[in-house]
Coordinates of C-alpha atoms and ligand atoms in Angstrom, one line a residue:
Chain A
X1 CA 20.4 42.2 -71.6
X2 CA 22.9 41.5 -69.0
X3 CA 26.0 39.9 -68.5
X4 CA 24.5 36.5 -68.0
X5 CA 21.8 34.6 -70.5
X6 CA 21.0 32.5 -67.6
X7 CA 21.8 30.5 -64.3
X8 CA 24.2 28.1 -65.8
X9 CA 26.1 30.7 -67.8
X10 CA 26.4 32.6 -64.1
X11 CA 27.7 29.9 -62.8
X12 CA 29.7 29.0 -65.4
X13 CA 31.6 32.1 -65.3
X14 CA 31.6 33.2 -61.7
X15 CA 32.2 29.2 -60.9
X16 CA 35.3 29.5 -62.7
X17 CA 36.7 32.5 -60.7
X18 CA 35.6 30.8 -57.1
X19 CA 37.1 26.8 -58.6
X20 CA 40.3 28.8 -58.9
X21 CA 40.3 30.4 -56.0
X22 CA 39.7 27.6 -53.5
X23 CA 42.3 25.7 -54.8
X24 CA 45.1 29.2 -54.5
X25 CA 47.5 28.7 -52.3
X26 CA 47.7 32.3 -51.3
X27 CA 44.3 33.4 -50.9
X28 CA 42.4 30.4 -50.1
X29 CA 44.0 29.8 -46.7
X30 CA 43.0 34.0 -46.1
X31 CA 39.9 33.3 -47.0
X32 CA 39.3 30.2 -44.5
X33 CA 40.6 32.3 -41.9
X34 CA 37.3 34.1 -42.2
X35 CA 35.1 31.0 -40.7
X36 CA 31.8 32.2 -42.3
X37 CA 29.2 30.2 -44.7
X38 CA 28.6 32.7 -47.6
X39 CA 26.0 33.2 -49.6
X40 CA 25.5 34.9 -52.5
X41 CA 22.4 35.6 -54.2
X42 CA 21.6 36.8 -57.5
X43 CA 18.8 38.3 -59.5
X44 CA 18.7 38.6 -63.2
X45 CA 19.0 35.9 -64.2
X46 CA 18.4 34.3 -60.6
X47 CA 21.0 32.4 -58.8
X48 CA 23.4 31.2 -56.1
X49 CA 26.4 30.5 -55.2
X50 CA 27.2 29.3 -51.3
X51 CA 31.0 29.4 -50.1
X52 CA 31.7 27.7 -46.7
X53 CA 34.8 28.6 -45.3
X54 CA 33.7 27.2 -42.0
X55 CA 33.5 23.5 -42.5
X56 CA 36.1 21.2 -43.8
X57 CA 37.0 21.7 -47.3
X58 CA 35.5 18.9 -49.4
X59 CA 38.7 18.0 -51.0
X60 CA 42.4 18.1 -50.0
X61 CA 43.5 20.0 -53.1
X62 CA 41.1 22.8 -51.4
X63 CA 40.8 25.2 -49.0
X64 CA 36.9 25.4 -48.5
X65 CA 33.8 24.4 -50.5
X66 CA 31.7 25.8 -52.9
X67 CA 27.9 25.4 -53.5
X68 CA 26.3 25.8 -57.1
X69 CA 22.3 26.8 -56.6
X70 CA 20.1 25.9 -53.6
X71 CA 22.0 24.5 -50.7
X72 CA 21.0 23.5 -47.0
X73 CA 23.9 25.6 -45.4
X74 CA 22.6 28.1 -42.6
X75 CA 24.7 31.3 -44.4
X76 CA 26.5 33.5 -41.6
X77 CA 26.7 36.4 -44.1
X78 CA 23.9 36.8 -46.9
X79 CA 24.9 38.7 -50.0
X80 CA 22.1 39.9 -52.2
X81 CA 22.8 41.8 -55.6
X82 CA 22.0 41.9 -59.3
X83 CA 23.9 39.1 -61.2
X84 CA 25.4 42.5 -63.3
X85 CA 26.9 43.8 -60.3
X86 CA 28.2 40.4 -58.8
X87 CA 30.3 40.4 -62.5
X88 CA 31.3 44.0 -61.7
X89 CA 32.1 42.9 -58.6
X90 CA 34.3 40.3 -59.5
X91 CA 36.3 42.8 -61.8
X92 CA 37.0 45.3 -59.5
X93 CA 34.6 47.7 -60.7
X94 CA 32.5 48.0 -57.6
X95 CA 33.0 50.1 -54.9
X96 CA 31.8 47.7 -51.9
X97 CA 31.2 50.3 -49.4
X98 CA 29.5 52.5 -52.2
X99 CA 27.3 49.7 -53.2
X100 CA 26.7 49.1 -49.8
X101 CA 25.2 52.6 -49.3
X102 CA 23.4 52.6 -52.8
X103 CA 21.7 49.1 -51.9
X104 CA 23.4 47.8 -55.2
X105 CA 25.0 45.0 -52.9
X106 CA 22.5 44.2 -49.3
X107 CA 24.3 42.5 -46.8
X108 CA 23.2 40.4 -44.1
X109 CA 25.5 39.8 -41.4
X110 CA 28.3 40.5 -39.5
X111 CA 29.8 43.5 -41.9
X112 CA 33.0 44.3 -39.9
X113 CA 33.8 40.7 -40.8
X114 CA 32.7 40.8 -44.7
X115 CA 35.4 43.9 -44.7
X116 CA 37.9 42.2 -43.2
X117 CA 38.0 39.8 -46.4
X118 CA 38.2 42.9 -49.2
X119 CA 41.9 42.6 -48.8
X120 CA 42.5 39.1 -49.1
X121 CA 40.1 39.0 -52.2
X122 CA 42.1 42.1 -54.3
X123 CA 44.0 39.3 -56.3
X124 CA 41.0 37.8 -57.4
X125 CA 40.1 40.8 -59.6
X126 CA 42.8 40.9 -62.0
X127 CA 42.2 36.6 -61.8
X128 CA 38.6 36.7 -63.2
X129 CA 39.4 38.7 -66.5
X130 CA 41.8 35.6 -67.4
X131 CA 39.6 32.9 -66.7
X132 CA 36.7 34.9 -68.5
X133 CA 39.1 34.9 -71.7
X134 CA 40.5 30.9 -70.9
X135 CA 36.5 29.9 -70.9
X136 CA 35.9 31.8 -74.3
X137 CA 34.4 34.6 -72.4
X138 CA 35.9 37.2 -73.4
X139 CA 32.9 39.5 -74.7
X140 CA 31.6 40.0 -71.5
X141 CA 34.7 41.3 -70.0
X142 CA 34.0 45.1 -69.3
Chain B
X19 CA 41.6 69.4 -55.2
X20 CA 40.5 65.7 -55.2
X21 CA 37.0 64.9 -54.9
X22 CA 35.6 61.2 -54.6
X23 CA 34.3 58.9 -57.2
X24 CA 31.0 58.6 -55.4
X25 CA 29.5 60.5 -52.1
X26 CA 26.0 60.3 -51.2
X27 CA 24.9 62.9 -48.7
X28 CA 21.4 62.2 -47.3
X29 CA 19.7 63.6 -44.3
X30 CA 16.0 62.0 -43.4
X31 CA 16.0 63.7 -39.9
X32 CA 14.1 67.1 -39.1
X33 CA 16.6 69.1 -36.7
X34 CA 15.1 71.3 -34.2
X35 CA 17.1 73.4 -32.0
X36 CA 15.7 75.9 -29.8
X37 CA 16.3 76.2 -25.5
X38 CA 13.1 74.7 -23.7
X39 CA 12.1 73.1 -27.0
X40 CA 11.8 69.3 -25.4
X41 CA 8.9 71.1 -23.1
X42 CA 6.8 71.9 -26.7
X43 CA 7.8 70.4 -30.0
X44 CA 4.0 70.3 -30.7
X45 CA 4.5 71.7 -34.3
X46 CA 6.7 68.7 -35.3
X47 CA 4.9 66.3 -33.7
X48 CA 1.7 67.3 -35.8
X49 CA 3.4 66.3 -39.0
X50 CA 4.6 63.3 -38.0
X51 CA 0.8 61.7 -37.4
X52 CA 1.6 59.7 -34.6
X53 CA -1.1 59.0 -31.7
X54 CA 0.4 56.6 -29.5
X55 CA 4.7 57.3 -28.3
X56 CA 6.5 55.0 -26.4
X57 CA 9.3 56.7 -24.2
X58 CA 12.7 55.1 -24.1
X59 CA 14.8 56.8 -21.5
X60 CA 17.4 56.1 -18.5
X61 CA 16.0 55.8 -14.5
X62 CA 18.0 58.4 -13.3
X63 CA 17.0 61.4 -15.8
X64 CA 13.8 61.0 -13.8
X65 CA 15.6 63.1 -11.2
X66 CA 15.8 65.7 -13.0
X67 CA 12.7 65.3 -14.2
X68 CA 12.9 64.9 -18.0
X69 CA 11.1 62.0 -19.5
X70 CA 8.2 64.0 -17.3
X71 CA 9.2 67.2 -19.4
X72 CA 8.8 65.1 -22.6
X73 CA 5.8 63.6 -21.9
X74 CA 4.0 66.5 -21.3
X75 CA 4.8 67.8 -23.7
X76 CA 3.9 64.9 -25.4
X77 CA 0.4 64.9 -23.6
X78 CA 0.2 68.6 -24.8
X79 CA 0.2 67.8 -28.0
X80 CA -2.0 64.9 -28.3
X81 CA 0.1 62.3 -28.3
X82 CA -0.6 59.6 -25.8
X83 CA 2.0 58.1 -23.9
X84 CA 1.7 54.4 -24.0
X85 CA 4.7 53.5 -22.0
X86 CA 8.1 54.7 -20.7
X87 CA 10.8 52.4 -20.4
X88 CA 13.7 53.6 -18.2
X89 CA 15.4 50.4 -18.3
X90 CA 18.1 51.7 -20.8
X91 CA 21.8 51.1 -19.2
X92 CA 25.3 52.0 -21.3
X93 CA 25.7 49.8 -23.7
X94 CA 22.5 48.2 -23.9
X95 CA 22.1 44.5 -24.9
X96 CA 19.8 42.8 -27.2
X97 CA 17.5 40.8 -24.6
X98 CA 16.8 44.6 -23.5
X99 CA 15.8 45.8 -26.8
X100 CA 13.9 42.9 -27.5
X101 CA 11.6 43.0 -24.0
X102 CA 11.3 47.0 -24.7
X103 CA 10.0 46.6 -28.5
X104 CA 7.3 44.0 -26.7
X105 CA 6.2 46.1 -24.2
X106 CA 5.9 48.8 -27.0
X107 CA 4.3 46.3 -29.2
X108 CA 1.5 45.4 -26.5
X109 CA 1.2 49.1 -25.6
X110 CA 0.2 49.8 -29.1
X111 CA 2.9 52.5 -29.8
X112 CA 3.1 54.2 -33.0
X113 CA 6.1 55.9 -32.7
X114 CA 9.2 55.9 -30.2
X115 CA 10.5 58.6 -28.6
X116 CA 14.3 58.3 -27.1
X117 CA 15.3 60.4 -24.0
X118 CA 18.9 59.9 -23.2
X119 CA 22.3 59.7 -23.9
X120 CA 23.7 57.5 -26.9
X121 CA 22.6 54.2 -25.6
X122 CA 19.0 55.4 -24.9
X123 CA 18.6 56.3 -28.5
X124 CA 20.5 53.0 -29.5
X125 CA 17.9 51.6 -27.8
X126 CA 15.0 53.4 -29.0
X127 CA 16.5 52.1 -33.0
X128 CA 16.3 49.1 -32.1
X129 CA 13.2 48.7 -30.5
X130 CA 11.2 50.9 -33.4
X131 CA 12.7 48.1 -35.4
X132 CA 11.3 45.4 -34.0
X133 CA 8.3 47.1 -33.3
X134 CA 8.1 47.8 -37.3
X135 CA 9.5 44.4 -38.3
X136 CA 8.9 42.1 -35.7
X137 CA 11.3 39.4 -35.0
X138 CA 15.1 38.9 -33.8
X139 CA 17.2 41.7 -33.3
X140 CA 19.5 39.5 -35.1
X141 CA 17.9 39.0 -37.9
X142 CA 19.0 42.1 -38.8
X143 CA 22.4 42.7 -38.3
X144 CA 23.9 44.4 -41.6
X145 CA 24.1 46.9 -43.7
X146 CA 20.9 48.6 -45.7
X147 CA 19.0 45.1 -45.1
X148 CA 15.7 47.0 -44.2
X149 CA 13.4 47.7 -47.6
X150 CA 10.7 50.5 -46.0
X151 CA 10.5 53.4 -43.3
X152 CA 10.3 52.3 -39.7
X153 CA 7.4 54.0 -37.5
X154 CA 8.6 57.1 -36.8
X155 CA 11.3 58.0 -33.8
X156 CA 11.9 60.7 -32.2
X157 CA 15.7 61.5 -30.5
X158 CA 16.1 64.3 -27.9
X159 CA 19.7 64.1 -26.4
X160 CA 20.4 64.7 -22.9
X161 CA 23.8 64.5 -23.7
X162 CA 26.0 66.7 -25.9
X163 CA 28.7 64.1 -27.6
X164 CA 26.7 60.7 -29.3
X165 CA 25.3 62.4 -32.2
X166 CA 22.8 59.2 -32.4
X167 CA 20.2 61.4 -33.2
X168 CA 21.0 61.9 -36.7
X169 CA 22.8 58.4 -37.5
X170 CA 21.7 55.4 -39.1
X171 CA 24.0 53.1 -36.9
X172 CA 22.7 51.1 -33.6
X173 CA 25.4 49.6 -31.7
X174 CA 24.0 46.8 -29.5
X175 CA 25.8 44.5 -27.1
X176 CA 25.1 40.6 -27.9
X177 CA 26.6 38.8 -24.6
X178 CA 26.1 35.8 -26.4
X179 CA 28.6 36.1 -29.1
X180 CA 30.3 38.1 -26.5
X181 CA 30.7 41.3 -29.0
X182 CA 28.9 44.2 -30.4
X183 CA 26.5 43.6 -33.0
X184 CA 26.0 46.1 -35.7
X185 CA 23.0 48.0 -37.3
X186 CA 23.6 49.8 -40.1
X187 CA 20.7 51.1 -41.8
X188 CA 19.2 54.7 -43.1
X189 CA 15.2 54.1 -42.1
X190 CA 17.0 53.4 -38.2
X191 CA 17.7 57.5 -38.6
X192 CA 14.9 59.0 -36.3
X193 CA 13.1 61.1 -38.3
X194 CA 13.2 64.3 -35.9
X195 CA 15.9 65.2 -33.4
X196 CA 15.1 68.3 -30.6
X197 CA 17.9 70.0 -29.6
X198 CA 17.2 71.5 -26.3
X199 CA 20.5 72.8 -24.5
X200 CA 18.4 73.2 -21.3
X201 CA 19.0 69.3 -21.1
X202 CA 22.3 69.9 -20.5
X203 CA 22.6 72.6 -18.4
X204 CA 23.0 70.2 -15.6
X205 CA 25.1 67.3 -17.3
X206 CA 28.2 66.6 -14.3
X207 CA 31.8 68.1 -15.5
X208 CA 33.2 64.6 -16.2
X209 CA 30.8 63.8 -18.6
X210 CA 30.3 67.2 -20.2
X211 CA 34.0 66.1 -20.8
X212 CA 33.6 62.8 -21.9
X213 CA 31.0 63.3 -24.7
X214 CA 32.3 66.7 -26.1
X215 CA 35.6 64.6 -26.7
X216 CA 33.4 61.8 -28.4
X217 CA 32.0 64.7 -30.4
X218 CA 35.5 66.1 -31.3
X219 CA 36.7 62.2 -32.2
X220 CA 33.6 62.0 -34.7
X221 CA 34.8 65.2 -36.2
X222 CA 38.3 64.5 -36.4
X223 CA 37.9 61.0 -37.7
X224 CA 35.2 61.8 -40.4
X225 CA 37.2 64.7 -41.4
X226 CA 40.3 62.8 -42.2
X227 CA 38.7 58.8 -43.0
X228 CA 38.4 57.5 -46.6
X229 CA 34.6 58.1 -46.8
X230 CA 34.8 61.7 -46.4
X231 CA 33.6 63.9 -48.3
X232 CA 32.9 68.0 -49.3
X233 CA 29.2 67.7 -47.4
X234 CA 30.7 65.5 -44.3
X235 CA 34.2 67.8 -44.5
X236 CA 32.2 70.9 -44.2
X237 CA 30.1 69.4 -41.1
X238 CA 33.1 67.8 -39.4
X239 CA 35.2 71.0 -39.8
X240 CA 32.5 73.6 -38.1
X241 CA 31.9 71.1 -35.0
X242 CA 35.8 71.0 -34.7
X243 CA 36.0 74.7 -34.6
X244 CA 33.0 75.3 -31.8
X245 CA 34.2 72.2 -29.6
X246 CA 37.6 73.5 -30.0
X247 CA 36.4 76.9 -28.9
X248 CA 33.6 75.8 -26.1
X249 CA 34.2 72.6 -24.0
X250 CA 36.4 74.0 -21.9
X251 CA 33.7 76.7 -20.5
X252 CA 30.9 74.2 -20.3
X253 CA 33.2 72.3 -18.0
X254 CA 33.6 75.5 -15.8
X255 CA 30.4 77.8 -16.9
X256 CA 27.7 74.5 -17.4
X257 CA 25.1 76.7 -16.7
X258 CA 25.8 78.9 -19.3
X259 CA 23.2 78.1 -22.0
X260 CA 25.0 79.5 -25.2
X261 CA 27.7 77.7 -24.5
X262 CA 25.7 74.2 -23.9
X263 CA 23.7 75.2 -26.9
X264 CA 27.6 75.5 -29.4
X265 CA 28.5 72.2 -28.1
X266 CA 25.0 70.3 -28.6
X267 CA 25.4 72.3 -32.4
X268 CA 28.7 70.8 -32.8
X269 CA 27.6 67.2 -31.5
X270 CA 25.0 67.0 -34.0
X271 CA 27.0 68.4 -36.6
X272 CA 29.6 65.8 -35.7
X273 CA 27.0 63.5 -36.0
X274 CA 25.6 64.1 -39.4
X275 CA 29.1 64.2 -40.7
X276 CA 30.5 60.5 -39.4
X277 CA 26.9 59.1 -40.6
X278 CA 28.3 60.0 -44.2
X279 CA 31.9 59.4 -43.6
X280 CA 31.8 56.6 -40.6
X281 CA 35.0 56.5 -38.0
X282 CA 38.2 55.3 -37.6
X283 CA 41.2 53.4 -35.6
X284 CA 40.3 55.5 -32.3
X285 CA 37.1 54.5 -32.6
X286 CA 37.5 50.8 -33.5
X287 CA 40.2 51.0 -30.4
X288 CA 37.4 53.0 -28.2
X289 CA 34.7 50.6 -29.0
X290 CA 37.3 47.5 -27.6
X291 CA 38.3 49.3 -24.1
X292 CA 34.5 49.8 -23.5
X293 CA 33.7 46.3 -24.5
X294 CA 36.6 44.8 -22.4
X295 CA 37.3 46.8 -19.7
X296 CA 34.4 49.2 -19.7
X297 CA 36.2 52.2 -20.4
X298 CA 33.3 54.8 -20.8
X299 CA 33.4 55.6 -24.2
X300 CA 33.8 59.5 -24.3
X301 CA 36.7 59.3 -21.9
X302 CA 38.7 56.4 -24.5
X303 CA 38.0 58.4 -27.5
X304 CA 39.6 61.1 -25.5
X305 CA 42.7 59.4 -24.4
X306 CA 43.1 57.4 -27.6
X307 CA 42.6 60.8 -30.1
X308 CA 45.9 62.3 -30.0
X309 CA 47.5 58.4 -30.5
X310 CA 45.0 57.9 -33.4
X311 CA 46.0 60.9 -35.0
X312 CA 49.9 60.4 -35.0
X313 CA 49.3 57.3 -36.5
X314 CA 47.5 58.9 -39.4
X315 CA 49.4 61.7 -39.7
X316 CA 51.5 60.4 -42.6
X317 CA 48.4 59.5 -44.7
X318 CA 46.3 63.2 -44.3
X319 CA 49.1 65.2 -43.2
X320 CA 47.2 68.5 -45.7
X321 CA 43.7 67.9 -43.9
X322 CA 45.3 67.5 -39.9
X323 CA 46.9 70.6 -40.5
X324 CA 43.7 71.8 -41.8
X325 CA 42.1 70.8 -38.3
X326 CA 45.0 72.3 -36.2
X327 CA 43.0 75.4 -37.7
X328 CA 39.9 74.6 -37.5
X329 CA 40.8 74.5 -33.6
X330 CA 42.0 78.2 -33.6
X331 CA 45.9 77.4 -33.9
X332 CA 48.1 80.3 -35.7
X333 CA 49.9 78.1 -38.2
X334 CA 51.3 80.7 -40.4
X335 CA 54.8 80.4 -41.0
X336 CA 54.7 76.5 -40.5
X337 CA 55.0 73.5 -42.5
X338 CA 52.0 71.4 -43.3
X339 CA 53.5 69.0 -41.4
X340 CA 54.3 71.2 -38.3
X341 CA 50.9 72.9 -38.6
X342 CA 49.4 69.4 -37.9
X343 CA 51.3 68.1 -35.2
X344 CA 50.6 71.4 -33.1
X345 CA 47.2 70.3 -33.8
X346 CA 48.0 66.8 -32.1
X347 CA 49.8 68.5 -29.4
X348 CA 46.5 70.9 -28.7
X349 CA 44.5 68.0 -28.1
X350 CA 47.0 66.5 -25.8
X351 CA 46.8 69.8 -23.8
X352 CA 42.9 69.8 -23.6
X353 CA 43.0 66.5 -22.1
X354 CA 45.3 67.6 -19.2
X355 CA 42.6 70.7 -18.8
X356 CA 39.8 68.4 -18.6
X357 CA 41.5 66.3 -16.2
X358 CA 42.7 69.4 -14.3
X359 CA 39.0 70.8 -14.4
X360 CA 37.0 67.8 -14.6
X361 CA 39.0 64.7 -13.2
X362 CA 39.4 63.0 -17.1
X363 CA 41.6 60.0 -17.4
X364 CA 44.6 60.7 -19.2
X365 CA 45.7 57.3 -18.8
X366 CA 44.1 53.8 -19.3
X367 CA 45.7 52.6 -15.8
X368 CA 44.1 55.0 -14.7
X369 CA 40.5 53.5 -15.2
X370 CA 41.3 50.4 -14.6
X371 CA 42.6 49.1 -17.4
X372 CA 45.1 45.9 -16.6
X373 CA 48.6 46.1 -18.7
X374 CA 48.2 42.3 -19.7
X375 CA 44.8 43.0 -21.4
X376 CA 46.4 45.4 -23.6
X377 CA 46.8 42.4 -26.3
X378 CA 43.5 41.1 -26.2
X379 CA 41.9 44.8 -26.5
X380 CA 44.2 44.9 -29.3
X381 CA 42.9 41.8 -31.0
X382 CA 39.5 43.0 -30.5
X383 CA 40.1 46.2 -32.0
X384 CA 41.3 44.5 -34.9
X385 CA 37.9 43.1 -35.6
X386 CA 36.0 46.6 -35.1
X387 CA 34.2 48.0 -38.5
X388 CA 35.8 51.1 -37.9
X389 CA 38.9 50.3 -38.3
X390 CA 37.9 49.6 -42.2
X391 CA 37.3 53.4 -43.2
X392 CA 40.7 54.4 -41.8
X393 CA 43.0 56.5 -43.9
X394 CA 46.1 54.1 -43.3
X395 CA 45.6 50.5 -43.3
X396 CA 45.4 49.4 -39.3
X397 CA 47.8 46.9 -37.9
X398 CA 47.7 45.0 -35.0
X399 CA 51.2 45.4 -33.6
X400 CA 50.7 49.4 -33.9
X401 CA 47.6 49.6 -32.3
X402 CA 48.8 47.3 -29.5
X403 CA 52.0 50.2 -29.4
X404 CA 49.1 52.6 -29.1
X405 CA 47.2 51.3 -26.3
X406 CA 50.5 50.6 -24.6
X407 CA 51.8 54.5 -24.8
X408 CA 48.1 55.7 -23.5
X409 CA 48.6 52.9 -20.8
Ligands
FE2_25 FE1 31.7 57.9 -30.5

């Protein structure tokens, strides 16, 4: 059994991390810097979540959108991974250019460009551990 | 000691290296079951007569040739990729056989791609994206210096997006590479020059970048030491075939080693002067090194003393740190041989290179995947500083 019992508890979760982000002063603007539509998109239990940093924000409290399941938007960088490793991920645990070479993480895209962000995003790993334990999540922190 | 918390070192080509071998590779042919080649090569090798060495060879063993495309220019683009993988596609290759320099076996990835997989040569831009084995290619360098024959990396020029689109994927590694140092034997002195510093670059950078590891270190570290020892005598002996045969060695060790360990800021600032100003690629790596490695010195200064020995330098009495910068200061004094012997640049002005582009080559650099697995974080300022001092 993974991380996840199913789509909404993935999104849940992961949701929580990305709601918080787009609203941070300090990374958000980083990340819309970027310009890209990503997607990610999970497998076990199946998901996705779209981020569009290229478009408007769809709020003023935000710095770009978010997108929970299927969405229309053409993604300019595809991210494909086990919902276990997206978690991972999220906590630091991963080893992007290591998962990259183990096919844990495929990426579709302009990779110099999905590098670039790695910096912008290292904030965001000690961030998901304290909304895990604020939604109650706490036993699936690693 | 300090070893990485992960390395994977994986090799899916067959090496051969032997003088004459491009004439009969019959043998590893055979095991690779393929019927039908198509040739992907440049116009003017024709003058010296080698795609016709290769394809009868080809021919000798069995293999039909159903086309040769001698289209291939440096730094091919995608449109040329795509009309080669349709020719090949109509011609009903089973396999692809590159004759060339780096861009000819580019090439020859991404048209065994497309010829596999059918579709846009963007479609697959990323890393690992591709799920099964390619039909088989076959790289036999003409050059000594790319070390495309063993990668899993196409760089292709997209004129639309107006920058270099990435491939990054290990069933685009040809499954057999000849080494034949015959091919060389007549390579001019300026590009003998050229590619044996692109081969030195790959083994510098790998050796030092954050990927590396004992398997790529080891590589990196023996085509250091015969480059170090033999470029400068196939600038003035070319004909000699040992020495042509130590530098193709060292450019495929190279290879194999920045496959595993990928490149760094003199690449990423490389890969912008060609795609700006069309500095040949060799010949930027070459005037960019010893800038590239000052800039790191701070971050590796244990393993860039390690290559000042790897390059033959007596470094006993001297600090680490000395040991290393006499290292630096021996590739600055190769460069003024080569251009003494064989008319290398040692400055950007001096190919061309406008002073007011400096900022945007900069900015372009910036953007470069290579810059990613350098040892110390790469900033814009600094590299602009670099490119200005090579200026
Ligand atoms: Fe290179």
């Amino acid at each position: 059994m993974g991380f996840f019992r199913d789509e909404e508890h993935l999104y849940r979760c992961l949701g929580g991390l990305f709601e918080k982000v787009r609203r941070d002063p300090a990374i958000g603007p980083k990340l819309a810097a970027a310009g890209l539509v990503i997607r990610f998109l999970y497998e076990e239990p199946d998901g996705q979540i779209t981020i569009d940093v290229k478009n408007p924000p769809d709020s003023s409290d935000t710095f770009f959108t978010t997108f929970y399941g299927k969405s229309d938007l053409e993604p300019d960088v595809l991210m494909t991974m086990k919902a276990d490793i997206g978690h991972r991920f999220w906590l630091g645990k991963i080893n992007l250019v290591a998962a990259l070479t183990r096919r844990q993480i495929v990426a579709k895209g302009p990779i110099p460009k999905i590098l670039k962000l790695l910096p912008a995003i290292q904030p965001t790993y000690a961030m998901y551990p304290e909304i895990l334990k604020e939604l109650g999540e706490d036993k699936i922190l690693l | 000691m300090e070893f990485p918390d992960f390395f994977q070192f994986h090799l899916p080509t067959r090496i051969v290296f032997g003088k004459g071998l491009s004439a009969d590779f019959s043998a590893e042919l055979a095991e690779l079951k393929v019927t039908r080649a198509f040739l992907v090569t440049e116009k003017f090798l024709h003058t010296l007569g080698i795609p016709e060495r290769v394809m009868t060879a080809l021919q000798a063993a069995g293999v039909a040739v159903a086309g040769c495309f001698d289209e291939v220019v440096p730094n091919s683009e995608v449109a040329l990729c795509e009309r080669g993988a349709e020719l090949a596609r109509k011609a009903g290759a089973d396999c692809v056989v590159a004759v060339g320099g780096g861009s000819s076996i580019d090439t020859a990835k991404a048209i065994a791609l497309l010829l596999s997989e059918g579709g846009r040569l963007l479609d697959y831009q990323g890393a690992q994206t591709l799920t099964r084995p390619l039909k088989p290619m076959v790289a036999i360098p003409t050059t000594a210096g790319t070390g495309s024959e063993v990668t899993m990396v196409a760089v292709i020029n997209d004129p639309e997006s107006e920058s270099k689109i990435s491939l990054v994927d290990r069933f685009l590694t040809p499954a057999l590479a000849v080494l034949d140092p015959e091919l060389t034997l007549t390579l001019p002195k300026r590009i003998t020059a050229a590619t044996g510093m692109d081969a030195l670059t790959h083994a510098v950078e790998a050796y030092v970048d954050i990927e590396s590891s004992p398997f790529s270190d080891a590589l990196a570290a023996q085509a250091i030491r015969l480059v170090s020892k033999l470029l400068l005598a196939a600038v003035t002996e070319g004909g000699d075939v040992e020495v042509r045969s130590g530098m193709q060695i060292a450019s495929t060790l190279a290879g194999v080693a920045f496959n595993h360990s990928m490149v760094g800021v003199v690449h990423g600032m490389a890969h912008a002067l060609g795609g700006m100003c069309h500095v040949v690629h060799g010949e930027a790596n070459a005037m960019m090194l010893p800038f590239g490695m000052e800039y790191n010195l701070d971050a590796r200064e244990r393993k860039f003393a390690e290559v000042a020995r790897f390059m033959g330098i007596d470094t006993r009495g001297l600090s680490e740190r000395d040991a290393a910068l006499a290292g630096i200061d021996h590739v600055r004094q190769l460069n003024q041989k080569l251009h003494e012997l064989a008319g290398l640049p040692t400055a950007l002005s001096q190919v061309g290179v406008p002073r007011d582009k400096l900022a945007s080559v900069a900015g372009l650099a910036m953007t470069d995947g290579s810059m990613f697995y350098n040892p110390r974080e790469v900033v814009e300022d600094e590299v602009l500083g670099m490119l200005e001092r090579a200026h």
